[in-house]
XYZ file of C-alpha atoms in Angstrom:
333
model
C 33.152 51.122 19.043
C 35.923 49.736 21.175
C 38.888 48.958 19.375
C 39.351 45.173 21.068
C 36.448 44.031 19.350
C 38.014 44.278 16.337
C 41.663 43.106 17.979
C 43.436 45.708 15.816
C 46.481 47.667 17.287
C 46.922 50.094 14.308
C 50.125 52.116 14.006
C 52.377 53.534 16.243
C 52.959 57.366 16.793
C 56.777 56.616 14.972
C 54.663 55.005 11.939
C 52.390 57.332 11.685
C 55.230 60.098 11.456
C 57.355 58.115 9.068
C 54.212 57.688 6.876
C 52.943 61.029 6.940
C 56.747 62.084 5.884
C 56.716 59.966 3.052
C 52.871 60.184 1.650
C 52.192 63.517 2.950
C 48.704 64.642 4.496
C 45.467 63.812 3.172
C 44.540 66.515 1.428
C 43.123 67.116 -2.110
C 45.473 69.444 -3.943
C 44.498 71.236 -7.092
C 46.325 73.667 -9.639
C 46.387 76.974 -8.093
C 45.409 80.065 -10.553
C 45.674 83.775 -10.162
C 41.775 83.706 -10.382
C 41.343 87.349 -11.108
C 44.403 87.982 -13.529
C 43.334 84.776 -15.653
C 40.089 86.257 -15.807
C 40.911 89.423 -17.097
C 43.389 87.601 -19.978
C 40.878 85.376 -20.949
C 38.667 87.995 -21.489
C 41.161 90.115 -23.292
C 41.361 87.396 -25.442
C 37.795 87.230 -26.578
C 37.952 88.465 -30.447
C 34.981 90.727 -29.714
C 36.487 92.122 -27.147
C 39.987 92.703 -28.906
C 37.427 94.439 -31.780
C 35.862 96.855 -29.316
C 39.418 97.744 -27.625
C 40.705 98.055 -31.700
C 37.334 100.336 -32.458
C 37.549 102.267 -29.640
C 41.019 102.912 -29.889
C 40.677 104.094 -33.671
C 37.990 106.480 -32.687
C 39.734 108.206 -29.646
C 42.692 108.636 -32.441
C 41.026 110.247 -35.393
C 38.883 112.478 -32.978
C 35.546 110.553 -32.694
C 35.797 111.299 -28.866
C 32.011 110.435 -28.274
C 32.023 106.962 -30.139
C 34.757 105.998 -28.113
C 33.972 106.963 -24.982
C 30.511 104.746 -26.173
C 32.623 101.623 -26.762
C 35.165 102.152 -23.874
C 31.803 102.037 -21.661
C 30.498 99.302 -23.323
C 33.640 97.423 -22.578
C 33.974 98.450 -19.019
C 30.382 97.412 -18.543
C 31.194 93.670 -19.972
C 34.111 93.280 -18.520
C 32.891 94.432 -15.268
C 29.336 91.733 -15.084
C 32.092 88.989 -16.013
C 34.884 89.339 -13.836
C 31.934 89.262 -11.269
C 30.390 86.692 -12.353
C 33.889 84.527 -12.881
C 34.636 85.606 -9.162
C 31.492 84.638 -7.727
C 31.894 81.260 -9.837
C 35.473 80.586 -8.918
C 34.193 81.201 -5.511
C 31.243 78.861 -5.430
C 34.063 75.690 -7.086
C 36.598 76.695 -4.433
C 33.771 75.741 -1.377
C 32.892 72.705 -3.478
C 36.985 71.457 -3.793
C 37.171 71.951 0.122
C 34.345 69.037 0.629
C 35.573 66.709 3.104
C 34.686 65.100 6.550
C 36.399 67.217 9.453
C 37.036 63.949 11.307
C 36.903 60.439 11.508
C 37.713 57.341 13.644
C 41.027 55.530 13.860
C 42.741 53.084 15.801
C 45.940 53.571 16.723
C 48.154 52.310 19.654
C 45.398 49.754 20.332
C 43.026 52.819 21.242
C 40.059 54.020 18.930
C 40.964 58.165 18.462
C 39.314 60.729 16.342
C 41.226 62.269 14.434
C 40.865 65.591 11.727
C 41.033 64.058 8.191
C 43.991 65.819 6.849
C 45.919 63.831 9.702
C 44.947 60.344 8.607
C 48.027 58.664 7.016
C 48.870 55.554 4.488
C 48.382 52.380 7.029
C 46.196 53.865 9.371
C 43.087 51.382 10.709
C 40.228 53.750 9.868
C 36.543 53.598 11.512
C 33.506 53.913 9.240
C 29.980 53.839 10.105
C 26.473 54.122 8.999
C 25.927 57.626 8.018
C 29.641 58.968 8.084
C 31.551 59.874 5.032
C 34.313 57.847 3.957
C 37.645 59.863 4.250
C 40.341 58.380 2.527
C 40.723 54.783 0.009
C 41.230 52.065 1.862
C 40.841 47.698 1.805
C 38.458 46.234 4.407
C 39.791 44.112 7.170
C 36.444 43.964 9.140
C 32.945 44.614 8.576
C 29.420 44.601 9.727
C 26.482 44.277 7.538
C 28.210 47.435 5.817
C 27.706 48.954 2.342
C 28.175 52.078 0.983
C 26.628 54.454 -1.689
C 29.088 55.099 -4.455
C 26.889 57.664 -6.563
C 30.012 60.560 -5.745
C 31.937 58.128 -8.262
C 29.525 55.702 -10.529
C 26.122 57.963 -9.947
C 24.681 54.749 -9.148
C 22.472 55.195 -6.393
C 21.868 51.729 -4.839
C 24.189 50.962 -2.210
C 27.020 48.425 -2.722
C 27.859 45.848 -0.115
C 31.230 45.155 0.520
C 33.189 42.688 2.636
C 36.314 41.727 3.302
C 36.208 38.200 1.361
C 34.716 39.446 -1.777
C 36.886 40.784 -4.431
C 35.149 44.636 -4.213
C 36.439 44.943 -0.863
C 38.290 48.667 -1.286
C 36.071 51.548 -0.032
C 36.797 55.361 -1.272
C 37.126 59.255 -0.750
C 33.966 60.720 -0.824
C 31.437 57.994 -0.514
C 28.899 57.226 2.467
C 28.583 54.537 4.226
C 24.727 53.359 3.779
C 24.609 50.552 6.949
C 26.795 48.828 9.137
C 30.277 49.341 10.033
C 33.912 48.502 8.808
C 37.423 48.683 10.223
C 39.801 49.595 7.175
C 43.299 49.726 6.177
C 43.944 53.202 4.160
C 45.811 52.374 1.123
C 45.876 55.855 -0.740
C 45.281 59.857 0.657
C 44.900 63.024 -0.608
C 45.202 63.239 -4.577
C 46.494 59.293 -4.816
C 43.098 58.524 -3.777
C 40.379 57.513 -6.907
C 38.212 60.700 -6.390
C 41.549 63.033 -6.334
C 42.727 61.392 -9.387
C 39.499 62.054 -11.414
C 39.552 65.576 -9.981
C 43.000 66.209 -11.366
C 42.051 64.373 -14.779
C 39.936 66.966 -15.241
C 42.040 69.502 -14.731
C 43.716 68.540 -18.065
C 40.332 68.930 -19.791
C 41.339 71.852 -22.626
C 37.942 73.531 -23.148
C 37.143 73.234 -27.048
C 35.951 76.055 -29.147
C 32.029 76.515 -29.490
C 30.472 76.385 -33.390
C 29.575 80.240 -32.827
C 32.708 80.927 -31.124
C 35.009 79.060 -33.927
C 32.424 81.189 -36.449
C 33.301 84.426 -34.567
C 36.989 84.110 -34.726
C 36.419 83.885 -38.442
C 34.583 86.797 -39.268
C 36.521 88.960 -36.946
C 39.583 87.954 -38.389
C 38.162 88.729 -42.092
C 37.244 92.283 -40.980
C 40.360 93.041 -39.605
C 42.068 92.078 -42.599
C 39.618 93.817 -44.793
C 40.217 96.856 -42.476
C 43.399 96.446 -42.998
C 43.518 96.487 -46.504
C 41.466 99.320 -47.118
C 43.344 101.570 -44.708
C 46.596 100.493 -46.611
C 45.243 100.907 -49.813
C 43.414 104.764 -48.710
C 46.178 105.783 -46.769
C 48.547 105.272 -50.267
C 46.187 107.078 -52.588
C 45.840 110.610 -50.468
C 49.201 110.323 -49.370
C 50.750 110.362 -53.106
C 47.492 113.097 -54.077
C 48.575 115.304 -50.616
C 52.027 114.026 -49.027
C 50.179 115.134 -45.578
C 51.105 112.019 -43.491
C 48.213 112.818 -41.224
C 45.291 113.814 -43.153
C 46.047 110.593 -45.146
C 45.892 108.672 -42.096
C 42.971 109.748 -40.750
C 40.765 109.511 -43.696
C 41.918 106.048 -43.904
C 41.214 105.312 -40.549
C 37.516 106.361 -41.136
C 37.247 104.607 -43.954
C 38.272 101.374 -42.576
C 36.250 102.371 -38.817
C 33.255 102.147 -41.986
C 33.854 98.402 -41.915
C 33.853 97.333 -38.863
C 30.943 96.324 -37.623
C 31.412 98.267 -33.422
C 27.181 97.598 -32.711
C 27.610 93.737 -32.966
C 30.549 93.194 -30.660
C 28.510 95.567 -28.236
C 24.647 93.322 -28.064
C 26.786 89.877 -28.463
C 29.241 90.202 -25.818
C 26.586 92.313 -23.736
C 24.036 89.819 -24.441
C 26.193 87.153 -23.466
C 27.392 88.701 -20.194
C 23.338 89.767 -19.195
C 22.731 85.683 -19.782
C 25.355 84.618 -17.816
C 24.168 87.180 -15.087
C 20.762 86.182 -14.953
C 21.904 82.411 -14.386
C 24.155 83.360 -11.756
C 21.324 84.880 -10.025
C 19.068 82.107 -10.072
C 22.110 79.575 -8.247
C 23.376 78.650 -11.734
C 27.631 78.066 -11.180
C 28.990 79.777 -15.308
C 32.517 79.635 -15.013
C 32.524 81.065 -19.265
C 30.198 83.768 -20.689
C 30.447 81.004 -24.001
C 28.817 78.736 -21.865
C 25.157 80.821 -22.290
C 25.732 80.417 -26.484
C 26.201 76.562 -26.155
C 23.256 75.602 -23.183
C 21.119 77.852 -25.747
C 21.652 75.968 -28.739
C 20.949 72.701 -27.094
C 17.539 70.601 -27.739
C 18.053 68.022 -25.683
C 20.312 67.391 -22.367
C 20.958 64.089 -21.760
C 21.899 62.777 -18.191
C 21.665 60.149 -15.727
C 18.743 60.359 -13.422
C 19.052 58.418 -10.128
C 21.929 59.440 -8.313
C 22.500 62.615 -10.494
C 19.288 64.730 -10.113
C 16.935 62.373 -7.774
C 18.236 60.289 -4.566
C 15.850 57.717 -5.011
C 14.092 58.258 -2.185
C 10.462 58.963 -1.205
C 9.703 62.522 0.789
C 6.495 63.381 1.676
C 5.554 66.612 -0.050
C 1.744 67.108 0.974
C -0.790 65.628 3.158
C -4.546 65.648 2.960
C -6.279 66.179 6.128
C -9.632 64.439 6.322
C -10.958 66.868 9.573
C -11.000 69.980 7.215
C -10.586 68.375 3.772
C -7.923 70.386 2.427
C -4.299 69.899 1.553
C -1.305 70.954 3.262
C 2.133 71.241 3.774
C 3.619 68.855 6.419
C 5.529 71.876 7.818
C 2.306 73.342 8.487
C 0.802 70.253 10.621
């Protein structure tokens, strides 16, 4: 792909370093997070969880040593299966965020170079062809028979063909060039590009409350107050019958450990952490433990088919061999 054929000279080394000064590299940039720490407040904020730590807590005090040890175990054990399973998670997204071409074509001083991606700059005469990923947004100036699948963006799976002299002629991060070739002029890197901007759209997403979730909050917070009340209300009466400060407290603290509920904190938030194990394990990314509640409570997923889940594209999967009449694999052949 010799640059003359295209007669493009394509920027000098003192553009490219004035560009890269002012638009930076091409990279995609996103929100760094103490991954572990956030982890371990989120789950700290999970109202079963606050009602084990409050349960166990009253038991260790009024002397129920082996019901607390029970809960503090029970706690370890969930917090333990979803910090892993948040780490392995956070893991699997990070790989995912880091998908880009290591290198690509340009033309600069007259002279077609390869370049790593992360070096390509605003102005730069970039080199696509059939089968290579497209590594920054940029307008055509010269084309081949080219078009290029768009699914990463529109999940549309039929290739769009682009040219200079039509008015779609702007190719972008992340797709792949289906035929031909094209010389183009990058007009936006990194997180300017379209598929950096949608990535940092969603990172304004704020996650909404599930129905059994919102439903949870609400009958935690009505045992704590009901706790609360009683305790108050027991901790009066045999403190005006004894004046012992802590006899009355105790008995009111057993009293009010009577209405709250430890086993069902224990099987939901276990039960929840188990699910959310068991789709890790079978390649399933859960970044929440709520997420097990909500895919279980759906009927019906609805999604886009071509492009999404299928490529729209034949594969053979088994042949039938007319010399011995059976079936087989074509691996096996």
């Amino acid at each position: 792909m010799p640059a003359n054929n295209f007669n493009i000279q394509g920027l000098s080394d003192e553009q490219i370093k004035t560009a890269r000064e002012k638009y930076g590299s091409n990279r995609l940039s996103y929100k760094k997070e103490n991954g572990f720490i956030d982890a371990v407040i989120s789950l700290a904020k999970e109202p079963m969880v606050v009602l084990l730590l409050v349960a166990s807590a009253i038991y260790f005090i009024s002397g129920d040593i082996g019901d607390g040890i029970f809960l503090a175990a029970a706690i370890v054990l969930v917090a333990a299966i979803s910090l892993y399973q948040n780490t392995r998670s956070r893991n699997a997204l990070e790989k995912l965020k880091t998908f880009t071409q290591p290198s690509c074509k340009v033309i600069r001083n007259g002279k077609v170079e390869e370049v790593k991606s992360e070096e390509l700059v605003v102005g730069d005469s970039m080199l696509v062809e059939e089968g290579s990923s497209v590594a920054a947004d940029g307008v055509i100036i010269h084309s081949n028979d080219f078009s290029v699948n768009e699914s990463i963006l529109t999940g549309e799976s039929l290739s769009v063909y682009k040219d200079k002299s039509k008015e779609d002629n702007l190719i972008y991060l992340g797709t792949t060039v289906a035929s031909g070739l094209a010389a183009a002029t990058i007009t936006a890197i990194g997180n300017e590009t379209r598929l950096g901007k949608i990535g940092k759209s969603l990172e304004a997403i704020k996650e909404e409350k599930t129905p059994l979730e919102l439903q949870i909050n609400n009958f935690v917070k009505k045992m704590v107050i009901a706790g609360a009340i009683v305790f108050i209300i027991v901790w009066a009466i045999n403190y005006f019958r004894s004046y012992n400060v802590l006899d009355s407290l105790l008995k009111a603290l057993t009293l009010a450990m009577s209405i709250l509920p430890e086993e069902i904190p224990v099987a939901f938030t276990t039960f929840m952490a188990l699910g959310a194990w068991r789709l890790m394990k079978l390649g399933v990314i859960v970044k929440q433990m709520k997420t097990v509640e909500t895919l279980g409570s759906a009927t019906v997923i609805c999604t886009d088919k071509t492009g999404t889940i299928t490529e729209n594209k034949m594969s053979l999967a088994k042949l039938f061999v007319l010399s011995s009449l059976k079936i087989s694999d074509p691996e096996n052949i």
